[in-house]
Amino acid sequence: MTHSITRRRILGGAIAAPFVFTAERAFAADQITIADVGGAPAAALRAAFYEPFERETGIKVVGVVHEADPTVQFRLIVDSRSYIWDACMVTAQHVINLSRPRNYIEPLNLQGVPGLIDGMLNDKWFGFSVFATVLAYRTDKFGENGPRNWADFWDLSKFPGRRALYRSVTGVMEAALMADGVPASQLYPIDLNRAFRKLDQIKQHINVWWTSGAQNTQLLQSGEVDMSDTWGARAYAAISAGAPVKMRWEQGLYSTDGWSILRGTPRADLTRRFIAFCMKPEQQAIYSTMVANGPSNQLAYNFMPPERAEVLPTSPANIRGLAVSNSEWWGANRSKVQERFQDWLLS
């Protein structure tokens, strides 16, 4: 069962009794508590990792839901030493935020296993769920030979049609630069002036600035737009519903969700065993057959059908077209870029 723990519950003194009860349960020697994103991925996490780990080790895993940005909750738990969580599902960006100026993360002290993609394991984080920002289009508008890259997305004469873009900076800045001819290997540090000049060229031709994954899926599924940037899992949701949508992996960007351990938890060793279990390719294969995020262990593709690999970002055929989103750069610059972007949208 997945339980919701909100910032209000952590901070609210008026609800101290439930808070103490939850923390007390988490101190059982044979139980660890993992904070995850909830929603549809929660069922996949249980089936692929939580329940098999308990069957193999006897260590029970309790899943709780964290907020969209879990870093405040993460810090509060460590600062208060309440340890109602032992590990948390975080991105590389979150790890950077949790490491400065004070380190809130317990060392993993784990060795890698065969098949892991480079960059998926360090001493503070293990990434296991890879998601990508890619270009998608409707084949009923363009056939199989629709736009292949961001230069095509910007080409209004060759590919006329209704367009959508994410109303945020991550992915959009990079897409603008690649449309302007910048190689994926040279995106960072982002040349903001160049990116905004390129965005100026297409601003008046963006019919929808989408703000959520659900909205993006609906736009593609309904045919309200003919092409859009998208998260791979959201495009796949439209495809699964029968929409004539095709994803292009060329010039995509990928990021990864993973596990970090809360510094000082008395169950760190049990949690390390759990995280090591999540490296197993057969377990990752179960996860990625239930949600359209790619495994970080490429040996997982030996445990799933080829047609499933076609829609996952880390399959050998797809990852060749992807670059890594630079969490370090975005961590240092996101606020100022977002502020400039909002001003640009209103201008």
Coordinates of C-alpha atoms in Angstrom, one line a residue:
M1 CA 0.0 0.0 0.0
T2 CA 1.3 3.5 -0.9
H3 CA 0.8 6.2 1.8
S4 CA 0.9 10.0 1.2
I5 CA 3.2 12.0 3.4
T6 CA 3.0 15.7 2.7
R7 CA 5.1 18.7 3.8
R8 CA 2.2 19.8 5.9
R9 CA 2.1 16.5 7.8
I10 CA 5.9 16.8 8.4
L11 CA 5.7 20.4 9.6
G12 CA 2.3 20.4 11.4
G13 CA 2.6 20.1 15.1
A14 CA -1.1 19.6 15.5
I15 CA -0.8 16.1 13.9
A16 CA 2.0 14.9 16.0
A17 CA 0.4 11.6 16.9
P18 CA 0.2 10.2 13.3
F19 CA 3.7 11.4 12.7
V20 CA 5.1 9.6 15.7
F21 CA 3.3 6.4 14.8
T22 CA 4.6 6.4 11.2
A23 CA 8.2 7.0 12.4
E24 CA 7.8 4.3 15.0
R25 CA 6.8 1.7 12.4
A26 CA 9.8 2.6 10.3
F27 CA 12.2 1.6 13.0
A28 CA 11.4 -2.1 12.6
A29 CA 14.6 -3.9 11.8
D30 CA 13.0 -5.9 9.0
Q31 CA 11.3 -2.9 7.3
I32 CA 12.5 0.0 5.2
T33 CA 10.4 3.0 3.9
I34 CA 10.9 4.3 0.4
A35 CA 9.5 7.6 -0.8
D36 CA 8.6 7.5 -4.5
V37 CA 6.6 9.4 -7.1
G38 CA 3.3 7.5 -6.5
G39 CA 0.7 7.4 -9.3
A40 CA 1.1 4.8 -12.1
P41 CA 4.8 4.1 -11.4
A42 CA 4.0 3.0 -7.8
A43 CA 2.4 -0.2 -9.0
A44 CA 5.4 -0.9 -11.2
L45 CA 7.8 -0.2 -8.3
R46 CA 5.9 -2.7 -6.1
A47 CA 5.9 -5.4 -8.7
A48 CA 9.5 -5.0 -9.9
F49 CA 11.3 -4.1 -6.7
Y50 CA 9.4 -3.8 -3.4
E51 CA 7.6 -7.2 -3.3
P52 CA 10.3 -9.3 -5.0
F53 CA 12.9 -7.9 -2.6
E54 CA 10.7 -8.8 0.4
R55 CA 10.3 -12.3 -0.9
E56 CA 14.0 -12.7 -1.4
T57 CA 15.2 -11.1 1.8
G58 CA 12.3 -11.0 4.3
I59 CA 12.8 -7.2 4.5
K60 CA 9.5 -5.4 4.0
V61 CA 9.4 -2.3 1.8
V62 CA 6.8 0.3 2.6
G63 CA 6.1 2.8 -0.2
V64 CA 5.1 6.4 0.6
V65 CA 4.5 9.3 -1.8
H66 CA 6.7 12.4 -1.9
E67 CA 5.9 15.8 -3.3
A68 CA 6.9 16.8 -6.8
D69 CA 10.1 18.2 -5.4
P70 CA 11.1 16.1 -2.5
T71 CA 14.1 18.0 -1.4
V72 CA 12.4 20.0 1.4
Q73 CA 10.9 16.8 2.9
F74 CA 14.3 15.1 2.6
R75 CA 16.1 17.8 4.5
L76 CA 13.5 18.1 7.2
I77 CA 13.6 14.4 7.9
V78 CA 17.4 14.4 8.2
D79 CA 17.5 17.6 10.2
S80 CA 14.9 16.2 12.7
R81 CA 16.4 12.7 12.6
S82 CA 12.8 11.3 12.5
Y83 CA 13.7 9.0 9.6
I84 CA 10.2 8.2 8.4
W85 CA 11.9 7.6 5.1
D86 CA 15.1 5.6 4.5
A87 CA 15.5 6.3 0.7
C88 CA 13.9 8.6 -1.7
M89 CA 13.3 8.6 -5.5
V90 CA 15.2 11.6 -6.8
T91 CA 16.8 13.0 -10.0
A92 CA 20.4 13.9 -10.5
Q93 CA 19.2 17.5 -10.1
H94 CA 17.8 16.8 -6.7
V95 CA 21.0 15.1 -5.6
I96 CA 22.9 18.3 -6.5
N97 CA 20.5 20.4 -4.4
L98 CA 20.8 17.9 -1.5
S99 CA 24.6 18.1 -1.5
R100 CA 25.0 21.9 -1.2
P101 CA 25.9 23.6 1.1
R102 CA 25.3 20.6 3.4
N103 CA 25.3 17.0 2.4
Y104 CA 22.0 15.2 3.2
I105 CA 22.8 12.0 1.5
E106 CA 24.2 8.8 2.9
P107 CA 27.0 7.1 0.9
L108 CA 25.8 4.1 -1.1
N109 CA 29.1 2.2 -1.0
L110 CA 27.9 0.0 -3.8
Q111 CA 29.7 -1.5 -6.8
G112 CA 28.2 -1.4 -10.3
V113 CA 27.0 -4.5 -12.1
P114 CA 27.4 -5.5 -15.8
G115 CA 25.2 -3.6 -18.2
L116 CA 24.8 -0.3 -16.3
I117 CA 24.8 2.8 -18.5
D118 CA 27.6 5.2 -17.7
G119 CA 26.7 7.8 -15.1
M120 CA 23.9 5.8 -13.5
L121 CA 25.8 5.0 -10.3
N122 CA 27.8 7.2 -7.9
D123 CA 28.3 7.2 -4.2
K124 CA 25.1 9.3 -3.6
W125 CA 22.7 8.0 -6.2
F126 CA 21.6 5.0 -8.3
G127 CA 19.5 5.8 -11.4
F128 CA 17.2 3.2 -12.6
S129 CA 14.3 4.9 -14.4
V130 CA 15.3 6.8 -17.6
F131 CA 12.8 9.3 -19.2
A132 CA 13.4 11.3 -22.3
T133 CA 12.2 14.5 -24.0
V134 CA 11.7 13.9 -27.7
L135 CA 9.8 15.1 -30.7
A136 CA 6.5 13.5 -31.6
Y137 CA 4.1 14.0 -34.5
R138 CA 0.9 12.7 -35.9
T139 CA 1.3 10.3 -38.8
D140 CA -2.2 11.1 -40.1
K141 CA -0.9 14.6 -40.9
F142 CA 2.6 13.8 -42.1
G143 CA 2.8 10.0 -42.8
E144 CA 5.9 8.2 -41.8
N145 CA 8.2 10.9 -43.2
G146 CA 7.3 13.6 -40.7
P147 CA 9.7 16.0 -38.9
R148 CA 12.9 14.1 -37.8
N149 CA 14.6 16.8 -35.7
W150 CA 14.3 20.2 -34.2
A151 CA 15.3 22.0 -37.4
D152 CA 12.3 20.3 -39.0
F153 CA 10.1 21.4 -36.2
W154 CA 11.1 25.0 -36.9
D155 CA 10.6 24.5 -40.6
L156 CA 7.1 26.0 -41.2
S157 CA 7.1 25.7 -45.0
K158 CA 8.2 22.1 -45.2
F159 CA 6.1 20.9 -42.2
P160 CA 3.1 23.2 -41.8
G161 CA 0.8 22.4 -39.0
R162 CA -0.2 23.1 -35.4
R163 CA 2.6 23.0 -32.9
A164 CA 3.0 22.7 -29.1
L165 CA 5.9 23.3 -26.8
Y166 CA 6.4 22.8 -23.1
R167 CA 5.9 26.0 -21.1
S168 CA 9.1 25.5 -19.2
V169 CA 12.8 25.9 -20.0
T170 CA 14.3 22.4 -19.7
G171 CA 14.4 20.8 -23.1
V172 CA 13.0 23.8 -24.9
M173 CA 16.3 25.8 -24.7
E174 CA 18.2 22.8 -25.9
A175 CA 15.7 22.2 -28.7
A176 CA 16.1 25.8 -29.9
L177 CA 19.8 25.5 -30.0
M178 CA 19.8 22.2 -31.9
A179 CA 17.3 23.7 -34.3
D180 CA 19.9 26.4 -34.9
G181 CA 22.6 23.9 -35.6
V182 CA 24.3 23.4 -32.3
P183 CA 25.5 19.8 -31.9
A184 CA 24.1 17.9 -28.8
S185 CA 27.7 17.6 -27.5
Q186 CA 28.0 21.4 -27.4
L187 CA 24.7 22.4 -25.8
Y188 CA 26.2 23.4 -22.4
P189 CA 26.8 26.0 -21.2
I190 CA 23.6 27.1 -22.9
D191 CA 23.9 30.2 -25.1
L192 CA 20.7 31.8 -23.9
N193 CA 20.8 34.8 -26.3
R194 CA 21.1 32.4 -29.2
A195 CA 18.4 30.1 -27.9
F196 CA 15.9 33.0 -27.4
R197 CA 16.7 34.4 -30.9
K198 CA 15.7 31.0 -32.3
L199 CA 12.6 30.8 -30.2
D200 CA 11.6 34.3 -31.5
Q201 CA 11.3 32.7 -35.0
I202 CA 8.6 30.2 -33.9
K203 CA 6.9 31.9 -31.0
Q204 CA 3.9 33.1 -33.0
H205 CA 3.4 29.6 -34.5
I206 CA 3.1 27.8 -31.2
N207 CA -0.6 27.0 -30.8
V208 CA -0.4 25.5 -27.4
W209 CA 2.1 25.9 -24.5
W210 CA 1.5 22.7 -22.6
T211 CA 2.0 22.5 -18.8
S212 CA 1.5 18.9 -17.8
G213 CA 2.1 15.4 -19.1
A214 CA -1.6 14.6 -19.1
Q215 CA -2.3 17.7 -21.2
N216 CA 0.5 16.7 -23.6
T217 CA -0.9 13.2 -24.1
Q218 CA -4.3 14.7 -24.7
L219 CA -3.0 17.1 -27.3
L220 CA -1.3 14.4 -29.3
Q221 CA -4.2 11.9 -28.8
S222 CA -6.9 14.2 -29.9
G223 CA -5.1 15.7 -32.9
E224 CA -5.4 19.2 -31.5
V225 CA -1.7 19.6 -32.5
D226 CA 0.2 17.9 -35.3
M227 CA 3.6 17.9 -33.5
S228 CA 5.0 18.6 -30.1
D229 CA 7.9 18.1 -27.8
T230 CA 6.9 15.4 -25.4
W231 CA 8.1 13.0 -22.7
G232 CA 8.4 9.6 -24.2
A233 CA 6.1 7.9 -21.8
R234 CA 3.4 10.5 -22.6
A235 CA 3.7 10.0 -26.3
Y236 CA 3.5 6.3 -25.7
A237 CA 0.3 6.8 -23.7
A238 CA -1.3 8.4 -26.7
I239 CA 0.0 5.6 -29.0
S240 CA -1.4 3.0 -26.6
A241 CA -4.8 4.7 -26.8
G242 CA -4.7 4.2 -30.6
A243 CA -3.5 7.6 -31.7
P244 CA -1.4 7.8 -34.9
V245 CA 1.6 9.2 -33.2
K246 CA 5.3 8.6 -33.9
M247 CA 8.3 9.5 -31.7
R248 CA 11.6 10.7 -33.0
W249 CA 14.6 9.8 -30.8
E250 CA 17.1 12.0 -32.7
Q251 CA 18.1 15.0 -30.7
G252 CA 16.3 13.9 -27.6
L253 CA 17.4 14.5 -24.1
Y254 CA 17.2 12.1 -21.2
S255 CA 17.1 12.4 -17.4
T256 CA 16.9 9.7 -14.8
D257 CA 15.0 9.0 -11.5
G258 CA 16.9 7.0 -9.0
W259 CA 17.4 6.2 -5.3
S260 CA 19.3 8.1 -2.6
I261 CA 19.6 7.2 1.0
L262 CA 18.8 9.8 3.7
R263 CA 21.9 10.6 5.7
G264 CA 21.9 9.0 9.1
T265 CA 19.1 6.6 8.8
P266 CA 19.6 3.6 11.1
R267 CA 18.5 1.3 8.3
A268 CA 21.1 2.4 5.8
D269 CA 22.6 -1.1 5.3
L270 CA 19.2 -2.7 4.7
T271 CA 18.4 0.1 2.2
R272 CA 21.7 -0.5 0.4
R273 CA 20.7 -4.1 -0.1
F274 CA 17.4 -2.9 -1.6
I275 CA 19.2 -0.5 -4.0
A276 CA 21.6 -3.2 -5.1
F277 CA 18.6 -5.4 -5.8
C278 CA 17.2 -2.7 -8.1
M279 CA 20.3 -3.0 -10.3
K280 CA 19.3 -6.5 -11.4
P281 CA 18.3 -6.5 -15.1
E282 CA 15.4 -8.9 -14.7
Q283 CA 13.8 -6.6 -12.0
Q284 CA 14.4 -3.5 -14.2
A285 CA 12.7 -5.4 -17.1
I286 CA 9.6 -5.9 -15.0
Y287 CA 9.5 -2.2 -14.2
S288 CA 10.0 -1.0 -17.8
T289 CA 7.3 -3.3 -19.2
M290 CA 4.8 -1.6 -16.9
V291 CA 5.9 2.0 -17.4
A292 CA 7.4 3.5 -20.5
N293 CA 10.7 4.6 -18.8
G294 CA 13.9 2.9 -19.8
P295 CA 16.0 0.6 -17.6
S296 CA 19.5 1.8 -16.6
N297 CA 20.8 -1.8 -17.0
Q298 CA 20.8 -2.6 -20.7
L299 CA 20.9 -6.3 -20.0
A300 CA 17.2 -5.8 -19.0
Y301 CA 16.4 -5.9 -22.7
N302 CA 17.2 -9.6 -22.6
F303 CA 14.1 -10.0 -20.4
M304 CA 11.5 -8.2 -22.5
P305 CA 10.1 -8.5 -26.0
P306 CA 11.8 -6.5 -28.9
E307 CA 8.6 -4.5 -29.5
R308 CA 8.8 -3.1 -26.0
A309 CA 12.4 -2.0 -26.5
E310 CA 11.3 0.1 -29.5
V311 CA 9.4 2.6 -27.2
L312 CA 12.0 2.9 -24.4
P313 CA 14.7 5.5 -24.4
T314 CA 17.6 3.4 -23.3
S315 CA 17.3 0.6 -25.9
P316 CA 20.5 0.4 -28.0
A317 CA 18.7 1.7 -31.1
N318 CA 17.1 4.7 -29.3
I319 CA 19.8 5.9 -26.8
R320 CA 22.2 6.6 -29.7
G321 CA 20.0 9.6 -30.6
L322 CA 19.8 11.0 -27.1
A323 CA 22.0 13.3 -25.0
V324 CA 22.1 13.7 -21.2
S325 CA 20.4 16.7 -19.8
N326 CA 23.1 18.6 -17.8
S327 CA 21.8 18.7 -14.2
E328 CA 24.8 20.6 -13.0
W329 CA 24.2 23.5 -15.4
W330 CA 20.5 23.6 -14.8
G331 CA 21.0 23.5 -11.0
A332 CA 23.0 26.6 -11.2
N333 CA 20.9 28.5 -13.8
R334 CA 17.3 27.3 -13.8
S335 CA 15.8 30.1 -11.8
K336 CA 17.2 32.9 -13.9
V337 CA 16.4 31.1 -17.1
Q338 CA 12.8 30.4 -16.1
E339 CA 12.3 34.1 -15.1
R340 CA 13.7 35.3 -18.5
F341 CA 11.5 32.7 -20.3
Q342 CA 8.3 33.9 -18.5
D343 CA 9.1 37.5 -19.4
W344 CA 9.7 36.4 -23.0
L345 CA 6.3 34.6 -23.2
L346 CA 4.6 37.8 -22.0
S347 CA 6.4 40.1 -24.4

